[in-house]
XYZ file of C-alpha atoms in Angstrom:
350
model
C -5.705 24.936 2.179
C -3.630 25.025 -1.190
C -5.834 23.529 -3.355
C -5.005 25.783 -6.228
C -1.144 24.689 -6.139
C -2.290 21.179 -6.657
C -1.372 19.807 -9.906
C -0.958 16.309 -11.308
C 2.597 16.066 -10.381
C 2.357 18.454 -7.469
C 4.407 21.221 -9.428
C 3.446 24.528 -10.359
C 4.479 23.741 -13.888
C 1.122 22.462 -14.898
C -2.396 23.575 -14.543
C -4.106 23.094 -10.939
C -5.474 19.842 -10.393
C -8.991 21.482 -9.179
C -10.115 24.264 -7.693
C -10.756 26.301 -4.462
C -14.526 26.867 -5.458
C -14.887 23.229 -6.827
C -14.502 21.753 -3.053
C -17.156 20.486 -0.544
C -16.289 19.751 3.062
C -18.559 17.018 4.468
C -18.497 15.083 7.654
C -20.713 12.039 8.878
C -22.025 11.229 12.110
C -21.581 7.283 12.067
C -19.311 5.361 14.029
C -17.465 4.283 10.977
C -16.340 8.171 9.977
C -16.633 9.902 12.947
C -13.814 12.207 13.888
C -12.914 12.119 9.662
C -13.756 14.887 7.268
C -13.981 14.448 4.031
C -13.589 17.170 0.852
C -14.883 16.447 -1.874
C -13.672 17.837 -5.002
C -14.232 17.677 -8.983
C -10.791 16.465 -10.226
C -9.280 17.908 -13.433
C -7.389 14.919 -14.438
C -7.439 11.298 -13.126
C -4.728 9.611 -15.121
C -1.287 10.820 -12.822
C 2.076 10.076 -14.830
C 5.006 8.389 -12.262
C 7.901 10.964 -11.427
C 10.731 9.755 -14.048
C 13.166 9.968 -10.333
C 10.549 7.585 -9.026
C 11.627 4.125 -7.840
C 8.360 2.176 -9.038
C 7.843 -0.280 -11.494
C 5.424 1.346 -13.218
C 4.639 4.932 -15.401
C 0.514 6.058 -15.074
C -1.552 5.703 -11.865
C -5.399 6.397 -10.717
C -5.872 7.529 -7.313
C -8.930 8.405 -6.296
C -8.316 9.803 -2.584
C -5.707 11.775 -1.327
C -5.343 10.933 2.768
C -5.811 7.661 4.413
C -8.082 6.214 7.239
C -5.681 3.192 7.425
C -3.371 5.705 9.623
C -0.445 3.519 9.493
C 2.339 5.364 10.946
C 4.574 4.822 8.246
C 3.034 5.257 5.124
C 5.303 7.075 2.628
C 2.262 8.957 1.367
C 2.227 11.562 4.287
C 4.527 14.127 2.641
C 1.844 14.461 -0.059
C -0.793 16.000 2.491
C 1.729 18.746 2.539
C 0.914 20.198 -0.798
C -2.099 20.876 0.649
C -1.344 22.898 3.627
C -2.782 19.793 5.709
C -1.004 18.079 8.317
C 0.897 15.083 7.424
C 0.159 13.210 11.172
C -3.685 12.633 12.133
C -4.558 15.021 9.255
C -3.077 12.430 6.806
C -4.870 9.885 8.667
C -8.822 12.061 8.981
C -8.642 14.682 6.109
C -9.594 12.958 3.291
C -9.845 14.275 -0.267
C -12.560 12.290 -2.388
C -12.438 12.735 -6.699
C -15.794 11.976 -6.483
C -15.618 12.577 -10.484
C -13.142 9.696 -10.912
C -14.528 7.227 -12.480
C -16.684 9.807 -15.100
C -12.846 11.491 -15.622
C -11.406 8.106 -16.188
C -14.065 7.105 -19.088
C -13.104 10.160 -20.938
C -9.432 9.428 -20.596
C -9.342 6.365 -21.533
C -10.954 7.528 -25.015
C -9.073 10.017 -25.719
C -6.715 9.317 -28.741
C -3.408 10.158 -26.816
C -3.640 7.393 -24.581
C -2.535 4.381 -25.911
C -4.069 1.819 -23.512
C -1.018 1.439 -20.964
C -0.391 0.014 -17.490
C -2.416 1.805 -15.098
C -1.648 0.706 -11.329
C -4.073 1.281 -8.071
C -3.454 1.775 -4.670
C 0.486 2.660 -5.253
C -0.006 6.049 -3.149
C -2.882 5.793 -0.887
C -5.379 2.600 -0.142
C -8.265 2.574 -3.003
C -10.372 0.639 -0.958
C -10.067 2.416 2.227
C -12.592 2.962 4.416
C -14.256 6.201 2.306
C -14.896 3.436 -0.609
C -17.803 1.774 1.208
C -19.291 5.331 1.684
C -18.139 6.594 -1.998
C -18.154 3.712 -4.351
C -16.085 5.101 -6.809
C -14.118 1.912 -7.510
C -16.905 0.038 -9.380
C -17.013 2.921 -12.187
C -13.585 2.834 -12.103
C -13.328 -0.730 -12.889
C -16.184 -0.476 -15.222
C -14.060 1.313 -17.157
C -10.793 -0.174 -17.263
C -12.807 -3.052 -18.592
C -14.626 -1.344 -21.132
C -11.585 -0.675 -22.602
C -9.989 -3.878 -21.961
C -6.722 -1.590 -20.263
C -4.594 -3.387 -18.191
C -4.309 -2.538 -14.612
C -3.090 -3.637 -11.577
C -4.107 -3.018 -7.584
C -2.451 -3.227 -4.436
C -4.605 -3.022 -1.069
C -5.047 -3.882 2.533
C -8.686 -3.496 2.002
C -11.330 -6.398 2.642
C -13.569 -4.247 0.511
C -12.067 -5.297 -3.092
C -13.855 -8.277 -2.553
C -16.828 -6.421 -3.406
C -16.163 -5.919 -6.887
C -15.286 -9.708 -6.972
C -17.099 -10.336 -10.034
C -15.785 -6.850 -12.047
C -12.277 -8.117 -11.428
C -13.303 -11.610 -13.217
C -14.866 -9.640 -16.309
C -11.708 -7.587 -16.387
C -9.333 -10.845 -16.228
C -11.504 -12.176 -19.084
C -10.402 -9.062 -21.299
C -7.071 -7.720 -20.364
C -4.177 -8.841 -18.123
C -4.912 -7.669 -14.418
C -2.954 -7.954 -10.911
C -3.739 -8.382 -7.732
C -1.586 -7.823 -4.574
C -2.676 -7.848 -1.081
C -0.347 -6.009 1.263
C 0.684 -8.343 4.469
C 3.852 -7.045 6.117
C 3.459 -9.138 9.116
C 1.698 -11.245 11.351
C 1.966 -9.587 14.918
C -0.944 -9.099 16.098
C -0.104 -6.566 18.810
C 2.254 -4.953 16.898
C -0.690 -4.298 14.066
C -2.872 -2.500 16.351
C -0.178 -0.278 17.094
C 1.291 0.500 13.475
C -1.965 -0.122 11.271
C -4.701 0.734 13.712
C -6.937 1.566 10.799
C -6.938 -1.273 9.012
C -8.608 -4.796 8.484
C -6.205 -7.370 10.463
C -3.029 -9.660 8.713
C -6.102 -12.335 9.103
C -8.810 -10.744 7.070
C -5.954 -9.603 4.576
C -4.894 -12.929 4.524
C -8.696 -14.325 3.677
C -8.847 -11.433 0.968
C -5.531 -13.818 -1.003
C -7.754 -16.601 -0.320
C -11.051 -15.869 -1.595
C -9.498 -13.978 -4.534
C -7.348 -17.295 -5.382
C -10.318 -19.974 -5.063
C -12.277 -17.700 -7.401
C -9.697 -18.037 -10.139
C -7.731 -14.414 -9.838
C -4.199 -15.164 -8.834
C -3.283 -12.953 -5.848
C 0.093 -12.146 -4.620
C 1.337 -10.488 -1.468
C 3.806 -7.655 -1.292
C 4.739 -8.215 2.458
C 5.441 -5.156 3.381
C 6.575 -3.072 5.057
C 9.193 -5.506 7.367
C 9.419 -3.378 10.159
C 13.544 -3.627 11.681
C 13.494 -4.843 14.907
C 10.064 -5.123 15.354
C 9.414 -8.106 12.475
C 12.292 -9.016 10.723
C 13.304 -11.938 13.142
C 13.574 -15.364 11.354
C 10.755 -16.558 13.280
C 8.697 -13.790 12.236
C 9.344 -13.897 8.762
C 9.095 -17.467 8.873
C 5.514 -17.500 10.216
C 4.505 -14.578 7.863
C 5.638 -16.521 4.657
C 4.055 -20.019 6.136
C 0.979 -17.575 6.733
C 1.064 -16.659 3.104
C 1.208 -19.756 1.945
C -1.424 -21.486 3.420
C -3.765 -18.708 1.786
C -2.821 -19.165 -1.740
C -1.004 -16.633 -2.832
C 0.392 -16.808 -6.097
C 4.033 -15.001 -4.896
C 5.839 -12.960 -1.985
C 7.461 -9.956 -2.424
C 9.461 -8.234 0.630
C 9.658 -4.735 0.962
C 11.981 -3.290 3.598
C 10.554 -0.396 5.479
C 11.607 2.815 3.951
C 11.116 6.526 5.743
C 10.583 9.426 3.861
C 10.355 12.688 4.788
C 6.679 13.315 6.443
C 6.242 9.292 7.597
C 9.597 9.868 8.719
C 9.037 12.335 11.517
C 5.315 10.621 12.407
C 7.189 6.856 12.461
C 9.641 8.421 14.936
C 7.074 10.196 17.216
C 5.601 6.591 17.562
C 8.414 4.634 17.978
C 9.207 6.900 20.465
C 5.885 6.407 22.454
C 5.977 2.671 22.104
C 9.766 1.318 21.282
C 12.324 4.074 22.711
C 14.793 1.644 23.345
C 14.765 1.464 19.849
C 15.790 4.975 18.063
C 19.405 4.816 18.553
C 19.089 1.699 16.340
C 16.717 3.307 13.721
C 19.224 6.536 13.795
C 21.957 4.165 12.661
C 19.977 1.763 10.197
C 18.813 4.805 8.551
C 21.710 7.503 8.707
C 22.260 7.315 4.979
C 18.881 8.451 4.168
C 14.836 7.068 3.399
C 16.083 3.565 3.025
C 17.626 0.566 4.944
C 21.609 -0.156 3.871
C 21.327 -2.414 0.687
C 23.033 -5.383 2.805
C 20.089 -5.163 5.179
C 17.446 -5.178 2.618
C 19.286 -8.090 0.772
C 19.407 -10.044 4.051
C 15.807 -9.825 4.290
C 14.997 -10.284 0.659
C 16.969 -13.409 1.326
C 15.510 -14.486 4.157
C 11.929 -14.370 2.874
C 12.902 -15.906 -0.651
C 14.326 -19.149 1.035
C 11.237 -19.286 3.430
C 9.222 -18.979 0.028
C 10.828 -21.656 -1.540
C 10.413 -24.013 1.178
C 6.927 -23.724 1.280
C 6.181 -22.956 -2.300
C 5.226 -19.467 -2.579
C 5.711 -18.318 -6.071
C 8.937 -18.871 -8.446
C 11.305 -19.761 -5.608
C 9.986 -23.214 -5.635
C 8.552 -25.894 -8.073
C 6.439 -27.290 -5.400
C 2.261 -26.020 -5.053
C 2.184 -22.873 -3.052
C -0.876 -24.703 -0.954
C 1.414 -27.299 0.265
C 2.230 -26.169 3.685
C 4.501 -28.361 5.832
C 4.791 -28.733 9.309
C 7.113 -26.410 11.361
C 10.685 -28.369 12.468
C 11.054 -28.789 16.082
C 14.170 -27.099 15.854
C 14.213 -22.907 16.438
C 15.510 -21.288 13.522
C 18.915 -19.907 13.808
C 18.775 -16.588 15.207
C 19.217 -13.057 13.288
C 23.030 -11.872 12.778
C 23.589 -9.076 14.406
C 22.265 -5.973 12.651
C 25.229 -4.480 11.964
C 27.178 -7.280 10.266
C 28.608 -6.411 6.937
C 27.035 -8.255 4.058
C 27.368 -7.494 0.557
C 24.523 -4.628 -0.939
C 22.111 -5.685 -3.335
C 19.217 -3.168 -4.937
C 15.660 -4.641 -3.526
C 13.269 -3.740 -6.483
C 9.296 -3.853 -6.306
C 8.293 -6.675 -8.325
């Protein structure tokens, strides 16, 4: 494997991230991790500045895995697996890189005089609390010391585990602005197995929002990724938001699936095995490139905003986000057909 290419913006323009000799290769006979293999390396730096090119909302992340046991087939993160001459298919999903040094790294960071106590967001590339965190822990000392230093932070996870460090997350809303965001995309269960096989179901996500909520740490949802075809129906977006609602989160955001190169290719190898009837349709949605036509994503962005409003998720509405009413006896009006021309809006992460 590469590991000496690896820096911390996966150029060769800075000095590796670790190195070949600093790597141990562990696997575990449990139920839990069998099949997985974990390496464990001593990371260089821990602190990652955002591409300038990059679409997010925000400059300086912590991750500390590379790899995901979540496995959903389209995670954007694949390509990065690459850089390390591992594959970006099941290896993405069972080679897992641990920085078991993260949250030591992160403590000398933070306390260095050139950083100047900015933004730092969690789980933008791969899942903090995957499963490796109930084996690894490193998220406590992480936390620990974010809050030590009073830095703001944010996370986004599908992982049931964050409710572990329940009470760090209240010490570090006491000192510093923090957020939460649980990532829902849908409520299908079938279609769940099939996509996100590796992780906790819409449910448990869903009881994450809630628990986080009645414990006083406003939780939104980032419902994503809305999968075409497969989830973006009226009726399914409906249901997702009502779903949403009636755990307390404190807003929605939509994301529109997007395909990079690496989740690309795996995405289409299981769409293939489970949905063939639907690749001419992908090949067209997604001819100009990683991301759905801007009149698609608006429709959907649209779509989820009014459901939000009528059942009081977030700033679409001035009613309480806990007030859930009834569904209408009437269906809801079907989809327009996919290919109806609509004028394109930018969807940005909020």
């Amino acid at each position: 494997m590469r590991w000496d290419n690896l820096t911390r913006d996966d150029t060769a323009a800075t000095p590796a991230l670790f190195a070949a000799d600093a790597v141990t290769t562990r696997t575990f006979d449990t139920p839990e991790f069998r099949g997985i293999t974990f390496h464990e390396i001593r990371a260089r730096s821990i602190i990652n500045r955002v591409p300038g090119a990059s679409r997010m909302p925000f400059e300086w992340t912590v991750n500390p895995y590379r790899g995901c046991t979540h496995a959903c087939v389209y995670c954007f993160a694949r390509k990065t697996h690459s850089y390390l001459d591992l594959d970006t298919g099941t290896g993405f999903d069972s080679q897992i890189v641990v920085k078991t040094n993260a949250p030591e790294l992160l403590r000398r960071e933070l306390a260095s005089r050139r950083w100047t106590g900015e933004h730092i967001a969690m789980g933008t590339n791969v899942d903090c609390y995957q499963r490796a965190e109930g084996r690894y822990q490193l998220m406590p000392g992480i936390l620990t010391a974010l809050v030590e230093r009073a830095n703001p932070f944010s996370i986004l996870t599908k992982g049931t585990l964050i409710l572990r460090d329940l009470e760090l997350l209240r010490r570090a809303s006491r000192v510093t602005d923090i957020g939460v965001s649980v990532s829902v995309g849908f409520t299908d269960g079938e279609l769940w197995r099939t996509v996100e096989p590796g992780t906790p179901s819409p449910e448990r996500r869903l009881d994450v929002v809630r628990t986080l909520s009645s414990h006083g740490i406003p939780c939104g949802v980032l419902m994503a990724p809305v999968i075409p075809f497969l989830s973006d129906s009226p009726e399914q977006l409906r249901a997702t938001v009502r779903a949403i609602a009636e755990a307390g989160a404190s807003s929605v955001t939509p994301l529109v699936l997007h395909l990079r190169p690496g989740a690309r290719e795996w995405f289409t190898a299981w769409l293939t095995h489970h949905h063939p009837r639907l690749l001419r349709r992908y090949d067209a949605l997604y001819e100009g490139g990683s991301y759905a036509p801007k009149w698609y994503q608006r429709r959907i962005t649209g779509m989820v905003h009014d459901f939000a409003a009528e059942y009081g998720v977030g700033p679409y509405a001035s009613g309480t986000h806990r007030n859930v009413r009834e569904e209408p006896d009437a269906r809801p009006e079907e989809a327009p057909d996919a290919r109806a021309d609509s004028p394109p809006a930018q969807l940005s992460l909020l």
